[in-house]
Amino acid sequence: MANVNQNLLVRGARGNVGKQFVYRKHGNDTNIARMPVMDKNLAPTEKQVHVRELFSEAAIYARGVLSSADLKKEYEKKAIPGRTAYNMAFRDFLKAPVVKGIDVLNYKGTPGSTIVVKAKDDFRVAEVRLSIHSAAGVLVEEGNAVLNPVKQNLWTYTATQNNATLAGCVITATALDLPGNTGSLEITL
């Protein structure tokens, strides 16, 4: 692969030329490579089929975002220069949110005690759900956490049930983004 940076003739070029070679732009660099050859006799692998389906679903979601004026406006606000609301929605569909941590310092097993969840997404976390199971696996309580208005990646869950035995309890936090992707974290007390 040739790397062309200073040639005025090809600087910034992208795409293919006569199905012979292809220009690709990476940052400030322009790379030239032979055109990839696809063997039509080979069936796609299971992983290739999965990725194609995932990209197809991402495109459907991104087109749906464009049809909603409110959602389109939100994605446009987050778009970096050179990106569109479609690009941002497509990317958001492909990336699931991540639960970074669960803070149980203020959870005492009594109604009103709180659990703080730190969740992050490339666009926005839409919802955080929390469940508390006893050491025996019995559901003690579950519900939605509330977004902290100041720290946008912190969500607070307020307990509603008594939980006399904290040792061995399992707390699971699940973050959801707008496309419906989930990311979870589980801790044991």
Coordinates of C-alpha atoms in Angstrom, one line a residue:
M1 CA 0.0 0.0 0.0
A2 CA 1.4 3.4 -1.0
N3 CA 1.1 6.3 1.3
V4 CA 0.7 9.7 -0.4
N5 CA 0.7 12.9 1.6
Q6 CA 2.2 15.7 -0.3
N7 CA 1.1 15.1 -3.9
L8 CA -1.4 17.8 -4.9
L9 CA -3.0 15.6 -7.5
V10 CA -4.2 13.0 -5.1
R11 CA -4.4 14.8 -1.7
G12 CA -7.8 14.2 -0.2
A13 CA -8.8 11.7 -2.9
R14 CA -11.2 8.9 -1.9
G15 CA -12.9 6.1 -3.7
N16 CA -11.8 3.8 -6.5
V17 CA -10.3 4.5 -10.0
G18 CA -11.4 2.2 -12.8
K19 CA -11.8 -0.8 -10.4
Q20 CA -8.0 -1.0 -10.4
F21 CA -7.0 0.8 -7.1
V22 CA -8.7 2.6 -4.3
Y23 CA -7.9 5.8 -2.3
R24 CA -8.5 5.8 1.4
K25 CA -8.2 8.8 3.6
H26 CA -7.0 8.3 7.2
G27 CA -6.6 11.5 9.1
N28 CA -4.3 13.7 7.0
D29 CA -2.9 10.7 5.1
T30 CA -4.1 9.4 1.7
N31 CA -3.4 5.7 1.1
I32 CA -3.6 3.9 -2.3
A33 CA -4.2 0.2 -2.4
R34 CA -5.2 -2.4 -5.0
M35 CA -9.0 -2.8 -5.3
P36 CA -10.2 -5.7 -3.1
V37 CA -11.4 -8.8 -5.0
M38 CA -14.4 -10.6 -3.7
D39 CA -14.8 -14.3 -4.6
K40 CA -18.4 -14.7 -5.6
N41 CA -18.2 -18.5 -5.1
L42 CA -17.4 -18.2 -1.4
A43 CA -20.4 -18.1 0.9
P44 CA -20.2 -15.4 3.6
T45 CA -19.1 -16.7 7.1
E46 CA -21.6 -16.6 10.0
K47 CA -19.7 -13.6 11.4
Q48 CA -20.0 -11.7 8.1
V49 CA -23.7 -12.4 7.9
H50 CA -24.1 -11.2 11.5
V51 CA -22.2 -7.9 10.7
R52 CA -24.2 -7.3 7.6
E53 CA -27.5 -7.7 9.4
L54 CA -26.2 -5.5 12.2
F55 CA -25.3 -2.7 9.7
S56 CA -28.6 -3.1 8.0
E57 CA -30.5 -2.6 11.3
A58 CA -28.2 0.4 12.1
A59 CA -29.1 2.0 8.8
I60 CA -32.8 1.4 9.5
Y61 CA -32.5 3.0 12.9
A62 CA -30.5 6.0 11.5
R63 CA -33.2 6.6 8.8
G64 CA -35.8 6.5 11.5
V65 CA -33.9 9.1 13.5
L66 CA -33.9 11.4 10.4
S67 CA -37.7 11.1 10.2
S68 CA -38.1 12.4 13.7
A69 CA -37.3 16.1 13.9
D70 CA -36.6 16.1 17.6
L71 CA -34.3 13.1 17.5
K72 CA -32.5 14.4 14.4
K73 CA -31.9 17.7 16.2
E74 CA -30.4 15.9 19.2
Y75 CA -28.0 13.8 17.1
E76 CA -27.0 16.9 15.1
K77 CA -26.0 18.7 18.3
K78 CA -23.6 15.9 19.1
A79 CA -22.2 15.5 15.6
I80 CA -18.6 16.5 15.2
P81 CA -17.6 18.5 12.1
G82 CA -17.9 16.4 9.0
R83 CA -20.5 14.0 10.6
T84 CA -24.2 14.1 10.2
A85 CA -27.1 13.1 12.4
Y86 CA -27.3 9.9 10.3
N87 CA -23.7 9.1 11.0
M88 CA -24.1 9.7 14.7
A89 CA -27.3 7.6 14.9
F90 CA -25.7 4.8 13.0
R91 CA -22.8 4.8 15.4
D92 CA -25.0 5.0 18.4
F93 CA -26.9 1.9 17.2
L94 CA -23.6 -0.1 17.0
K95 CA -22.2 0.9 20.4
A96 CA -23.9 -0.3 23.6
P97 CA -23.7 1.8 26.8
V98 CA -21.3 0.8 29.6
V99 CA -22.0 0.7 33.3
K100 CA -18.7 1.9 34.8
G101 CA -19.5 1.4 38.5
I102 CA -22.0 0.9 41.3
D103 CA -21.5 2.9 44.5
V104 CA -23.2 1.2 47.5
L105 CA -21.7 3.3 50.3
N106 CA -25.1 4.8 51.1
Y107 CA -27.1 1.6 50.7
K108 CA -28.0 0.3 54.2
G109 CA -30.8 -2.1 53.2
T110 CA -33.5 0.4 54.4
P111 CA -36.1 2.3 52.4
G112 CA -34.6 5.7 51.4
S113 CA -31.0 4.5 51.2
T114 CA -29.4 5.1 47.8
I115 CA -27.2 3.4 45.2
V116 CA -25.4 5.5 42.6
V117 CA -24.7 4.0 39.2
K118 CA -22.1 5.5 36.8
A119 CA -23.2 4.8 33.2
K120 CA -21.8 6.1 29.9
D121 CA -22.8 5.9 26.2
D122 CA -21.3 7.5 23.1
F123 CA -24.5 9.4 22.6
R124 CA -26.8 9.3 25.7
V125 CA -27.9 6.8 28.3
A126 CA -31.7 6.8 28.2
E127 CA -32.5 4.7 31.3
V128 CA -30.8 2.8 34.1
R129 CA -32.5 -0.2 35.7
L130 CA -31.4 -1.7 39.0
S131 CA -32.2 -4.9 40.7
I132 CA -31.3 -6.3 44.1
H133 CA -31.3 -10.0 44.8
S134 CA -30.7 -11.7 48.1
A135 CA -27.8 -14.2 48.5
A136 CA -30.3 -17.0 47.9
G137 CA -31.3 -15.4 44.5
V138 CA -34.6 -14.0 45.6
L139 CA -35.6 -10.6 44.1
V140 CA -35.7 -8.0 46.9
E141 CA -36.6 -5.1 44.7
E142 CA -36.0 -3.5 41.3
G143 CA -36.7 -0.3 39.6
N144 CA -35.4 2.7 37.6
A145 CA -32.7 5.0 38.7
V146 CA -33.0 8.8 38.3
L147 CA -30.5 10.8 36.4
N148 CA -28.4 13.3 38.4
P149 CA -29.2 16.7 36.8
V150 CA -25.7 18.0 37.5
K151 CA -23.5 15.0 36.8
Q152 CA -25.0 13.5 33.6
N153 CA -23.4 10.1 33.9
L154 CA -24.6 9.4 37.4
W155 CA -27.9 7.8 38.2
T156 CA -29.4 7.4 41.7
Y157 CA -31.6 4.5 42.8
T158 CA -33.5 5.0 46.0
A159 CA -34.4 1.7 47.9
T160 CA -38.0 1.1 48.7
Q161 CA -37.8 -2.3 50.6
N162 CA -36.2 -3.5 53.8
N163 CA -33.2 -5.8 53.1
A164 CA -32.1 -7.2 56.5
T165 CA -29.3 -9.4 55.1
L166 CA -26.9 -7.4 52.9
A167 CA -24.0 -9.9 52.9
G168 CA -24.1 -11.8 49.6
C169 CA -26.7 -9.6 48.0
V170 CA -26.3 -9.2 44.2
I171 CA -26.9 -5.7 42.7
T172 CA -27.3 -5.5 39.0
A173 CA -27.4 -2.2 37.1
T174 CA -28.4 -2.2 33.4
A175 CA -28.0 0.9 31.2
L176 CA -30.1 1.3 28.0
D177 CA -29.4 3.8 25.2
L178 CA -31.9 5.2 22.7
P179 CA -31.6 2.4 20.1
G180 CA -32.2 -0.1 22.9
N181 CA -28.7 -1.5 23.4
T182 CA -27.9 -2.6 27.0
G183 CA -24.8 -2.8 29.1
S184 CA -24.7 -4.3 32.6
L185 CA -22.6 -4.6 35.7
E186 CA -23.2 -6.8 38.7
I187 CA -21.6 -6.6 42.1
T188 CA -21.9 -8.8 45.2
L189 CA -22.0 -7.2 48.7

